[in-house]
mmCIF file of C-alpha atoms in Angstrom:
data_model
loop_
_atom_site.group_PDB
_atom_site.id
_atom_site.type_symbol
_atom_site.label_atom_id
_atom_site.label_comp_id
_atom_site.label_asym_id
_atom_site.label_seq_id
_atom_site.Cartn_x
_atom_site.Cartn_y
_atom_site.Cartn_z
ATOM 1 C CA UNK A 774 24.006 -11.141 -18.668
ATOM 2 C CA UNK A 775 21.884 -13.909 -20.215
ATOM 3 C CA UNK A 776 21.523 -15.661 -23.496
ATOM 4 C CA UNK A 777 18.112 -15.862 -24.802
ATOM 5 C CA UNK A 778 17.506 -19.560 -23.619
ATOM 6 C CA UNK A 779 18.576 -18.588 -20.219
ATOM 7 C CA UNK A 780 16.263 -15.594 -20.069
ATOM 8 C CA UNK A 781 13.279 -17.259 -21.288
ATOM 9 C CA UNK A 782 13.772 -19.791 -18.557
ATOM 10 C CA UNK A 783 14.330 -17.250 -15.968
ATOM 11 C CA UNK A 784 11.322 -15.255 -16.746
ATOM 12 C CA UNK A 785 9.058 -18.229 -17.608
ATOM 13 C CA UNK A 786 8.568 -17.361 -21.372
ATOM 14 C CA UNK A 787 9.518 -18.831 -24.588
ATOM 15 C CA UNK A 788 12.585 -17.881 -26.526
ATOM 16 C CA UNK A 789 10.189 -17.089 -29.422
ATOM 17 C CA UNK A 790 8.443 -14.507 -27.296
ATOM 18 C CA UNK A 791 11.974 -12.824 -26.378
ATOM 19 C CA UNK A 792 12.976 -13.100 -30.066
ATOM 20 C CA UNK A 793 9.666 -11.139 -31.042
ATOM 21 C CA UNK A 794 10.025 -8.491 -28.316
ATOM 22 C CA UNK A 795 13.672 -8.060 -29.719
ATOM 23 C CA UNK A 796 12.456 -7.760 -33.268
ATOM 24 C CA UNK A 797 9.970 -5.040 -32.511
ATOM 25 C CA UNK A 798 12.517 -3.135 -30.415
ATOM 26 C CA UNK A 799 11.154 -3.728 -26.832
ATOM 27 C CA UNK A 800 14.352 -5.500 -25.867
ATOM 28 C CA UNK A 801 17.856 -4.536 -26.998
ATOM 29 C CA UNK A 802 20.567 -6.879 -26.285
ATOM 30 C CA UNK A 803 24.347 -6.680 -27.106
ATOM 31 C CA UNK A 804 25.763 -8.875 -29.453
ATOM 32 C CA UNK A 805 28.919 -10.924 -28.605
ATOM 33 C CA UNK A 806 31.876 -11.480 -31.244
ATOM 34 C CA UNK A 807 30.436 -14.697 -32.089
ATOM 35 C CA UNK A 808 26.892 -12.836 -32.806
ATOM 36 C CA UNK A 809 25.177 -14.470 -29.624
ATOM 37 C CA UNK A 810 22.502 -11.963 -27.901
ATOM 38 C CA UNK A 811 23.154 -11.243 -24.431
ATOM 39 C CA UNK A 812 20.482 -9.785 -22.300
ATOM 40 C CA UNK A 813 21.103 -7.863 -19.373
ATOM 41 C CA UNK A 814 19.065 -6.917 -16.201
ATOM 42 C CA UNK A 815 17.234 -4.025 -17.847
ATOM 43 C CA UNK A 816 15.727 -6.793 -20.220
ATOM 44 C CA UNK A 817 14.292 -8.508 -16.972
ATOM 45 C CA UNK A 818 12.583 -5.259 -15.753
ATOM 46 C CA UNK A 819 11.293 -4.779 -19.202
ATOM 47 C CA UNK A 820 9.804 -8.199 -19.628
ATOM 48 C CA UNK A 821 8.291 -7.840 -16.098
ATOM 49 C CA UNK A 822 6.780 -4.392 -17.270
ATOM 50 C CA UNK A 823 5.650 -5.889 -20.305
ATOM 51 C CA UNK A 824 3.933 -8.698 -18.558
ATOM 52 C CA UNK A 825 2.180 -6.198 -16.179
ATOM 53 C CA UNK A 826 0.945 -4.049 -18.988
ATOM 54 C CA UNK A 827 -0.307 -7.142 -21.019
ATOM 55 C CA UNK A 828 -2.430 -8.076 -17.854
ATOM 56 C CA UNK A 829 -3.990 -4.761 -17.997
ATOM 57 C CA UNK A 830 -5.002 -5.611 -21.534
ATOM 58 C CA UNK A 831 -2.847 -2.815 -22.816
ATOM 59 C CA UNK A 832 -1.980 -3.422 -26.709
ATOM 60 C CA UNK A 833 1.665 -4.212 -27.395
ATOM 61 C CA UNK A 834 2.017 -0.724 -29.436
ATOM 62 C CA UNK A 835 1.096 1.110 -26.345
ATOM 63 C CA UNK A 836 3.508 -0.959 -24.230
ATOM 64 C CA UNK A 837 6.140 -0.257 -26.862
ATOM 65 C CA UNK A 838 5.595 3.598 -26.482
ATOM 66 C CA UNK A 839 5.512 3.447 -22.633
ATOM 67 C CA UNK A 840 8.684 1.732 -22.600
ATOM 68 C CA UNK A 841 10.263 4.022 -25.156
ATOM 69 C CA UNK A 842 9.256 7.058 -22.815
ATOM 70 C CA UNK A 843 10.598 5.370 -19.772
ATOM 71 C CA UNK A 844 13.882 4.730 -21.608
ATOM 72 C CA UNK A 845 14.006 8.297 -22.747
ATOM 73 C CA UNK A 846 13.387 9.484 -19.223
ATOM 74 C CA UNK A 847 16.234 7.679 -18.133
ATOM 75 C CA UNK A 848 18.623 9.448 -20.439
ATOM 76 C CA UNK A 849 17.573 12.926 -18.693
ATOM 77 C CA UNK A 850 19.901 14.847 -16.428
ATOM 78 C CA UNK A 851 19.332 14.039 -12.701
ATOM 79 C CA UNK A 852 17.601 17.222 -11.743
ATOM 80 C CA UNK A 853 15.068 16.802 -14.559
ATOM 81 C CA UNK A 854 14.189 13.433 -13.431
ATOM 82 C CA UNK A 855 13.740 14.702 -9.958
ATOM 83 C CA UNK A 856 11.548 17.581 -11.074
ATOM 84 C CA UNK A 857 9.770 14.892 -13.184
ATOM 85 C CA UNK A 858 9.204 12.891 -10.258
ATOM 86 C CA UNK A 859 8.301 15.559 -7.916
ATOM 87 C CA UNK A 860 5.666 16.486 -10.662
ATOM 88 C CA UNK A 861 4.307 12.999 -10.891
ATOM 89 C CA UNK A 862 4.083 12.569 -7.246
ATOM 90 C CA UNK A 863 1.810 15.686 -7.030
ATOM 91 C CA UNK A 864 -0.395 14.534 -9.701
ATOM 92 C CA UNK A 865 -0.401 11.135 -8.108
ATOM 93 C CA UNK A 866 -1.757 12.700 -4.722
ATOM 94 C CA UNK A 867 -4.125 15.010 -6.809
ATOM 95 C CA UNK A 868 -5.600 11.648 -8.465
ATOM 96 C CA UNK A 869 -5.852 9.925 -5.150
ATOM 97 C CA UNK A 870 -7.908 12.639 -3.799
ATOM 98 C CA UNK A 871 -10.159 12.270 -6.665
ATOM 99 C CA UNK A 872 -10.268 8.511 -6.670
ATOM 100 C CA UNK A 873 -11.268 8.711 -2.834
ATOM 101 C CA UNK A 874 -14.138 11.181 -4.014
ATOM 102 C CA UNK A 875 -15.324 8.925 -6.681
ATOM 103 C CA UNK A 876 -15.074 5.612 -4.924
ATOM 104 C CA UNK A 877 -17.922 5.916 -2.663
ATOM 105 C CA UNK A 878 -20.252 7.005 -5.689
ATOM 106 C CA UNK A 879 -18.885 3.921 -7.840
ATOM 107 C CA UNK A 880 -19.765 1.471 -4.920
ATOM 108 C CA UNK A 881 -23.379 2.617 -4.925
ATOM 109 C CA UNK A 882 -23.742 1.852 -8.268
ATOM 110 C CA UNK A 883 -25.132 -1.427 -9.613
ATOM 111 C CA UNK A 884 -23.299 -3.717 -12.055
ATOM 112 C CA UNK A 885 -25.151 -2.258 -15.139
ATOM 113 C CA UNK A 886 -24.280 1.199 -14.058
ATOM 114 C CA UNK A 887 -20.606 0.308 -13.405
ATOM 115 C CA UNK A 888 -20.350 -1.200 -17.037
ATOM 116 C CA UNK A 889 -21.829 2.098 -18.412
ATOM 117 C CA UNK A 890 -19.219 4.146 -16.701
ATOM 118 C CA UNK A 891 -16.287 1.748 -17.585
ATOM 119 C CA UNK A 892 -17.640 1.850 -21.344
ATOM 120 C CA UNK A 893 -17.210 5.765 -21.323
ATOM 121 C CA UNK A 894 -13.702 5.153 -20.249
ATOM 122 C CA UNK A 895 -11.038 5.171 -23.251
ATOM 123 C CA UNK A 896 -9.062 2.057 -24.027
ATOM 124 C CA UNK A 897 -6.225 3.660 -22.158
ATOM 125 C CA UNK A 898 -8.280 4.795 -19.407
ATOM 126 C CA UNK A 899 -9.294 1.425 -17.894
ATOM 127 C CA UNK A 900 -5.558 0.135 -17.324
ATOM 128 C CA UNK A 901 -4.799 3.614 -16.437
ATOM 129 C CA UNK A 902 -7.248 3.642 -13.419
ATOM 130 C CA UNK A 903 -6.336 0.078 -12.523
ATOM 131 C CA UNK A 904 -2.640 1.175 -12.502
ATOM 132 C CA UNK A 905 -3.273 4.065 -10.503
ATOM 133 C CA UNK A 906 -5.434 2.323 -7.882
ATOM 134 C CA UNK A 907 -2.673 -0.468 -7.739
ATOM 135 C CA UNK A 908 -0.214 2.325 -7.211
ATOM 136 C CA UNK A 909 -2.247 4.321 -4.604
ATOM 137 C CA UNK A 910 -3.090 1.430 -2.352
#
């Protein structure tokens, strides 16, 4: 367990940022009897996830929704989680096949044509595509 200053130093961020993430509900520390906030290993994982999503230019509200979904999934029983991951695996394999089909076509486009394709994607589509490419490589 880490106090806010320790966590900020460990994660190379400011106490103010951690405090903000706590205020908006991204981080859920426990309170000691003296009202200190203590952050666990789950907070480290969440901060790493936030940074990853921020690097993909995902808005903080969408990041929060994603993290809430992950937290909700962690509360499900083991069989449901295993089935969920099996379904995700099937979807990822299907998406990988689609990406492998599309990549040669995209490689042939010039930069203005690529920009047109990029503009056709939704605001969530670009980070999703980047994340999928990262996961599938």
